[in-house]
């Protein structure tokens, strides 16, 4: 369904878009993790964990923080995860295409597989 005013193709994503690397985003998530421990950080963690972004196995991860977004030609998924073993994990990836929309669902499925297989054993 085409919505008025919403582009269906990438628009200037190489000049006006987000330029943080996945490594930068993981550093931000780690900073948030370290600086939101305890009672004073509960609101930060509540916001990050509102939407997990992808399907997560709760027997593998006790807590999931997510920030991501997409538009035609761009997607980013960045996750901060605490395993049920107590260890912390992070994953971030971006996909940009200046000429065509990216496959959001395919990308989300690949990230879900990465988080499942690179994380703690169940």
N, CA, C and O of each residue as an XYZ file, in Angstrom:
488
protein
N       0.842     -1.164      0.000
C       0.000      0.000      0.000
C       0.893      1.235      0.000
O       1.767      1.369      0.856
N       0.682      2.121     -0.938
C       1.444      3.364     -1.033
C       0.747      4.437     -0.216
O      -0.451      4.681     -0.366
N       1.527      5.074      0.657
C       0.983      6.153      1.475
C       1.527      7.475      0.949
O       2.707      7.576      0.616
N       0.677      8.476      0.876
C       1.084      9.787      0.376
C       2.225     10.344      1.215
O       2.160     10.337      2.444
N       3.262     10.823      0.556
C       4.377     11.451      1.251
C       5.421     10.495      1.792
O       6.461     10.937      2.281
N       5.170      9.193      1.717
C       6.131      8.210      2.215
C       6.857      7.609      1.011
O       6.225      6.974      0.166
N       8.172      7.800      0.923
C       8.893      7.279     -0.245
C       8.914      5.756     -0.270
O       8.951      5.106      0.775
N       8.891      5.197     -1.471
C       8.984      3.745     -1.608
C      10.383      3.314     -2.046
O      10.701      2.125     -2.036
N      11.212      4.278     -2.429
C      12.592      4.008     -2.829
C      13.547      4.791     -1.933
O      13.149      5.792     -1.336
N      14.795      4.352     -1.830
C      15.769      5.092     -1.025
C      15.904      6.538     -1.504
O      15.866      6.821     -2.701
N      16.062      7.430     -0.550
C      16.194      8.841     -0.878
C      17.379      9.441     -0.120
O      17.298      9.643      1.092
N      18.461      9.725     -0.813
C      19.654     10.389     -0.282
C      20.225      9.719      0.968
O      20.736     10.398      1.859
N      20.139      8.399      1.034
C      20.606      7.722      2.251
C      22.121      7.803      2.422
O      22.627      7.605      3.527
N      22.842      8.089      1.354
C      24.301      8.181      1.460
C      24.784      9.581      1.834
O      25.986      9.792      2.000
N      23.859     10.547      1.971
C      24.253     11.913      2.327
C      23.521     12.473      3.542
O      24.041     13.364      4.214
N      22.335     11.972      3.834
C      21.529     12.552      4.912
C      21.235     11.538      6.006
O      20.529     11.861      6.961
N      21.740     10.360      5.899
C      21.341      9.263      6.789
C      22.265      9.131      7.984
O      23.168      9.943      8.188
N      22.030      8.124      8.745
C      22.745      7.768      9.964
C      24.115      7.215      9.596
O      24.219      6.346      8.729
N      25.174      7.712     10.249
C      26.516      7.277      9.872
C      27.294      6.592     10.995
O      28.518      6.488     10.915
N      26.614      6.126     12.031
C      27.285      5.357     13.076
C      27.479      3.926     12.584
O      26.597      3.356     11.942
N      28.627      3.359     12.887
C      28.889      1.972     12.506
C      28.261      1.036     13.537
O      27.948      1.471     14.645
N      28.068     -0.241     13.195
C      27.602     -1.197     14.200
C      28.514     -1.234     15.434
O      28.022     -1.390     16.552
N      29.823     -1.095     15.252
C      30.734     -1.068     16.407
C      30.446      0.144     17.295
O      30.471      0.032     18.521
N      30.172      1.306     16.681
C      29.799      2.499     17.456
C      28.533      2.239     18.261
O      28.453      2.600     19.435
N      27.548      1.616     17.632
C      26.268      1.370     18.299
C      26.414      0.375     19.447
O      25.740      0.507     20.468
N      27.279     -0.609     19.291
C      27.523     -1.548     20.392
C      28.196     -0.827     21.558
O      27.890     -1.099     22.719
N      29.113      0.093     21.250
C      29.731      0.871     22.332
C      28.687      1.708     23.070
O      28.753      1.834     24.293
N      27.732      2.276     22.350
C      26.654      3.041     22.993
C      25.819      2.129     23.889
O      25.519      2.480     25.030
N      25.447      0.966     23.373
C      24.647      0.036     24.182
C      25.420     -0.423     25.413
O      24.831     -0.574     26.483
N      26.718     -0.646     25.286
C      27.510     -1.047     26.445
C      27.580      0.089     27.467
O      27.514     -0.154     28.672
N      27.715      1.328     26.989
C      27.709      2.474     27.901
C      26.373      2.541     28.642
O      26.339      2.746     29.855
N      25.282      2.367     27.910
C      23.959      2.378     28.553
C      23.843      1.254     29.581
O      23.289      1.460     30.660
N      24.356      0.080     29.257
C      24.320     -1.044     30.204
C      25.065     -0.684     31.481
O      24.542     -0.853     32.583
N      26.281     -0.188     31.329
C      27.104      0.126     32.498
C      26.551      1.289     33.317
O      26.754      1.347     34.530
N      25.857      2.212     32.662
C      25.376      3.406     33.352
C      23.892      3.363     33.693
O      23.316      4.380     34.079
N      23.273      2.205     33.557
C      21.854      2.082     33.921
C      21.634      0.974     34.941
O      20.515      0.491     35.114
N      22.703      0.577     35.610
C      22.562     -0.452     36.639
C      21.897      0.146     37.870
O      22.085      1.321     38.185
N      21.133     -0.665     38.547
C      20.500     -0.219     39.783
C      19.222      0.565     39.553
O      18.716      0.654     38.435
N      18.717      1.124     40.626
C      17.420      1.792     40.618
C      17.377      3.030     39.726
O      16.372      3.273     39.059
N      18.454      3.813     39.706
C      18.412      5.057     38.939
C      18.385      4.820     37.427
O      18.042      5.728     36.670
N      18.737      3.631     36.984
C      18.727      3.330     35.561
C      17.533      2.528     35.091
O      17.478      2.121     33.930
N      16.572      2.292     35.978
C      15.456      1.411     35.609
C      14.632      1.966     34.451
O      14.114      1.193     33.645
N      14.496      3.301     34.350
C      13.723      3.872     33.246
C      14.423      3.655     31.906
O      13.771      3.368     30.902
N      15.745      3.790     31.890
C      16.515      3.550     30.662
C      16.326      2.109     30.208
O      16.057      1.851     29.035
N      16.466      1.187     31.128
C      16.320     -0.230     30.766
C      14.892     -0.563     30.360
O      14.672     -1.417     29.501
N      13.918      0.107     30.973
C      12.520     -0.127     30.593
C      12.271      0.320     29.155
O      11.585     -0.369     28.400
N      12.823      1.463     28.776
C      12.659      1.958     27.405
C      13.344      1.019     26.415
O      12.753      0.655     25.399
N      14.576      0.626     26.702
C      15.310     -0.259     25.789
C      14.642     -1.618     25.619
O      14.736     -2.227     24.553
N      13.974     -2.092     26.656
C      13.399     -3.443     26.597
C      11.934     -3.460     26.181
O      11.313     -4.522     26.175
N      11.374     -2.315     25.837
C       9.954     -2.237     25.461
C       9.638     -3.101     24.242
O       8.599     -3.759     24.195
N      10.531     -3.097     23.263
C      10.333     -3.832     22.011
C      11.631     -4.584     21.716
O      12.669     -3.948     21.532
N      11.603     -5.920     21.666
C      12.845     -6.659     21.419
C      13.347     -6.571     19.975
O      14.474     -6.982     19.699
N      12.553     -6.055     19.064
C      12.988     -5.895     17.682
C      12.909     -7.150     16.837
O      12.495     -7.089     15.679
N      13.293     -8.274     17.389
C      13.244     -9.556     16.685
C      12.747    -10.614     17.662
O      12.632    -10.361     18.861
N      12.456    -11.784     17.143
C      12.020    -12.892     17.987
C      13.207    -13.404     18.804
O      14.250    -13.754     18.252
N      13.032    -13.442     20.129
C      14.095    -13.856     21.051
C      13.611    -15.033     21.888
O      12.476    -15.038     22.365
N      14.461    -16.014     22.062
C      14.160    -17.172     22.902
C      14.406    -16.800     24.365
O      15.550    -16.606     24.774
N      13.340    -16.704     25.144
C      13.444    -16.309     26.559
C      14.147    -17.361     27.414
O      14.546    -17.058     28.539
N      14.313    -18.590     26.912
C      15.091    -19.570     27.676
C      16.590    -19.330     27.496
O      17.401    -19.874     28.246
N      16.956    -18.525     26.512
C      18.355    -18.205     26.238
C      18.735    -16.824     26.794
O      19.849    -16.630     27.281
N      17.800    -15.873     26.716
C      18.070    -14.501     27.150
C      17.026    -14.048     28.159
O      15.823    -14.145     27.917
N      17.509    -13.549     29.299
C      16.616    -13.069     30.355
C      16.169    -11.632     30.112
O      15.093    -11.236     30.561
N      16.979    -10.851     29.409
C      16.660     -9.434     29.162
C      17.177     -9.050     27.790
O      18.261     -9.469     27.385
N      16.387     -8.240     27.066
C      16.770     -7.782     25.731
C      16.493     -6.293     25.616
O      15.376     -5.839     25.864
N      17.516     -5.535     25.239
C      17.357     -4.122     24.909
C      17.558     -3.956     23.415
O      18.428     -4.598     22.826
N      16.761     -3.101     22.803
C      16.785     -2.970     21.347
C      16.679     -1.510     20.933
O      15.955     -0.721     21.540
N      17.423     -1.173     19.879
C      17.243      0.085     19.167
C      17.501     -0.218     17.711
O      18.496     -0.849     17.357
N      16.613      0.230     16.887
C      16.776     -0.005     15.462
C      15.788      0.821     14.680
O      14.994      1.572     15.246
N      15.845      0.678     13.394
C      14.908      1.390     12.552
C      15.152      1.068     11.098
O      16.154      0.459     10.725
N      14.200      1.497     10.287
C      14.332      1.251      8.859
C      13.547      2.287      8.076
O      12.652      2.956      8.593
N      13.908      2.389      6.842
C      13.202      3.164      5.830
C      13.625      2.548      4.506
O      14.521      1.704      4.503
N      13.029      2.925      3.384
C      13.445      2.314      2.127
C      14.957      2.437      1.908
O      15.508      3.537      1.896
N      15.610      1.295      1.735
C      17.040      1.257      1.486
C      17.917      1.197      2.720
O      19.141      1.136      2.600
N      17.317      1.214      3.916
C      18.100      1.264      5.157
C      17.440      0.405      6.226
O      16.221      0.441      6.397
N      18.247     -0.366      6.944
C      17.767     -1.018      8.166
C      18.953     -1.170      9.119
O      20.080     -1.435      8.701
N      18.667     -0.997     10.397
C      19.646     -1.276     11.446
C      18.928     -1.958     12.589
O      17.824     -1.564     12.966
N      19.556     -2.980     13.138
C      19.085     -3.649     14.349
C      20.266     -3.724     15.303
O      21.317     -4.263     14.957
N      20.094     -3.186     16.498
C      21.136     -3.210     17.523
C      20.526     -3.757     18.798
O      19.512     -3.251     19.278
N      21.146     -4.790     19.343
C      20.608     -5.461     20.527
C      21.645     -5.561     21.631
O      22.827     -5.799     21.384
N      21.173     -5.375     22.844
C      21.936     -5.633     24.057
C      21.169     -6.724     24.782
O      19.983     -6.564     25.068
N      21.834     -7.827     25.081
C      21.141     -8.990     25.636
C      21.856     -9.506     26.870
O      23.085     -9.541     26.927
N      21.068     -9.905     27.852
C      21.645    -10.587     29.010
C      21.181    -12.030     28.965
O      19.985    -12.318     29.006
N      22.148    -12.931     28.880
C      21.819    -14.348     28.836
C      21.254    -14.822     30.157
O      21.465    -14.197     31.197
N      20.539    -15.922     30.111
C      20.031    -16.507     31.353
C      21.180    -16.961     32.246
O      20.982    -17.250     33.426
N      22.392    -17.022     31.673
C      23.589    -17.334     32.462
C      24.172    -16.092     33.141
O      25.156    -16.195     33.874
N      23.568    -14.906     32.900
C      24.028    -13.659     33.506
C      25.028    -12.879     32.669
O      25.279    -11.708     32.952
N      25.607    -13.500     31.644
C      26.585    -12.821     30.789
C      25.881    -11.853     29.839
O      24.720    -12.049     29.480
N      26.602    -10.809     29.440
C      26.065     -9.805     28.522
C      26.574    -10.054     27.111
O      27.715    -10.473     26.913
N      25.715     -9.791     26.135
C      26.012     -9.965     24.721
C      25.484     -8.744     23.974
O      24.570     -8.067     24.446
N      26.060     -8.468     22.814
C      25.564     -7.384     21.966
C      25.707     -7.798     20.512
O      26.623     -8.532     20.142
N      24.788     -7.313     19.702
C      24.844     -7.563     18.264
C      24.291     -6.333     17.562
O      23.322     -5.730     18.021
N      24.903     -5.968     16.461
C      24.431     -4.831     15.681
C      24.790     -5.060     14.226
O      25.882     -5.534     13.915
N      23.878     -4.725     13.345
C      24.147     -4.828     11.913
C      23.276     -3.828     11.175
O      22.173     -3.494     11.607
N      23.795     -3.363     10.060
C      23.069     -2.434      9.193
C      23.142     -2.939      7.762
O      24.095     -3.613      7.372
N      22.128     -2.606      6.993
C      22.104     -2.930      5.571
C      21.596     -1.690      4.855
O      20.499     -1.207      5.134
N      22.399     -1.180      3.934
C      22.022      0.003      3.163
C      22.112     -0.311      1.678
O      23.030     -1.000      1.234
N      21.154      0.198      0.917
C      21.167      0.084     -0.535
C      20.645      1.406     -1.085
O      19.492      1.764     -0.846
N      21.472      2.122     -1.809
C      21.076      3.441     -2.316
C      20.109      3.369     -3.491
O      19.550      4.389     -3.893
N      19.903      2.165     -4.052
C      19.076      2.063     -5.258
C      17.757      1.325     -5.078
O      16.857      1.466     -5.906
N      17.626      0.540     -4.013
C      16.417     -0.282     -3.865
C      16.111     -0.508     -2.387
O      17.008     -0.439     -1.547
N      14.844     -0.779     -2.072
C      14.510     -1.131     -0.685
C      15.236     -2.411     -0.276
O      15.473     -3.291     -1.103
N      15.582     -2.503      0.988
C      16.201     -3.727      1.505
C      15.107     -4.667      1.992
O      13.963     -4.255      2.187
N      15.462     -5.923      2.186
C      14.491     -6.930      2.621
C      14.484     -7.001      4.149
O      15.243     -7.762      4.748
N      13.614     -6.197      4.770
C      13.566     -6.086      6.231
C      13.367     -7.427      6.924
O      14.067     -7.730      7.890
N      12.436     -8.226      6.454
C      12.141     -9.503      7.116
C      13.317    -10.472      6.997
O      13.654    -11.162      7.959
N      13.929    -10.523      5.838
C      15.099    -11.391      5.647
C      16.223    -10.975      6.601
O      16.864    -11.818      7.229
N      16.447     -9.676      6.698
C      17.486     -9.152      7.580
C      17.184     -9.490      9.037
O      18.073     -9.911      9.777
N      15.933     -9.305      9.450
C      15.536     -9.617     10.833
C      15.728    -11.105     11.129
O      16.155    -11.468     12.225
N      15.418    -11.961     10.168
C      15.602    -13.398     10.373
C      17.090    -13.750     10.507
O      17.455    -14.603     11.316
N      17.937    -13.098      9.721
C      19.381    -13.334      9.836
C      19.910    -12.874     11.198
O      20.745    -13.548     11.803
N      19.426    -11.735     11.674
C      19.845    -11.245     12.997
C      19.355    -12.176     14.100
O      20.081    -12.437     15.058
N      18.130    -12.679     13.972
C      17.603    -13.616     14.972
C      18.463    -14.883     15.017
O      18.732    -15.417     16.093
N      18.891    -15.356     13.848
C      19.760    -16.540     13.807
C      21.118    -16.235     14.436
O      21.656    -17.063     15.171
N      21.672    -15.065     14.157
C      22.948    -14.676     14.758
C      22.853    -14.661     16.280
O      23.711    -15.210     16.970
N      21.806    -14.031     16.792
C      21.626    -13.919     18.245
C      21.432    -15.298     18.871
O      21.926    -15.561     19.967
N      20.722    -16.164     18.180
C      20.492    -17.516     18.703
C      21.786    -18.326     18.753
O      22.104    -18.929     19.778
N      22.532    -18.341     17.649
C      23.691    -19.233     17.553
C      24.975    -18.654     18.147
O      25.879    -19.412     18.500
N      25.076    -17.334     18.265
C      26.286    -16.722     18.831
C      26.156    -16.453     20.325
O      27.122    -16.040     20.967
N      24.985    -16.680     20.875
C      24.747    -16.390     22.282
C      25.024    -17.569     23.193
O      25.679    -18.535     22.803
N      24.517    -17.475     24.411
C      24.776    -18.540     25.387
C      24.063    -19.831     25.002
O      23.009    -19.793     24.367
N      24.628    -20.964     25.381
C      23.938    -22.234     25.113
C      22.670    -22.324     25.946
O      22.581    -21.765     27.039
N      21.699    -23.035     25.408
C      20.436    -23.222     26.141
C      20.532    -24.431     27.021
O      19.575    -24.762     27.721
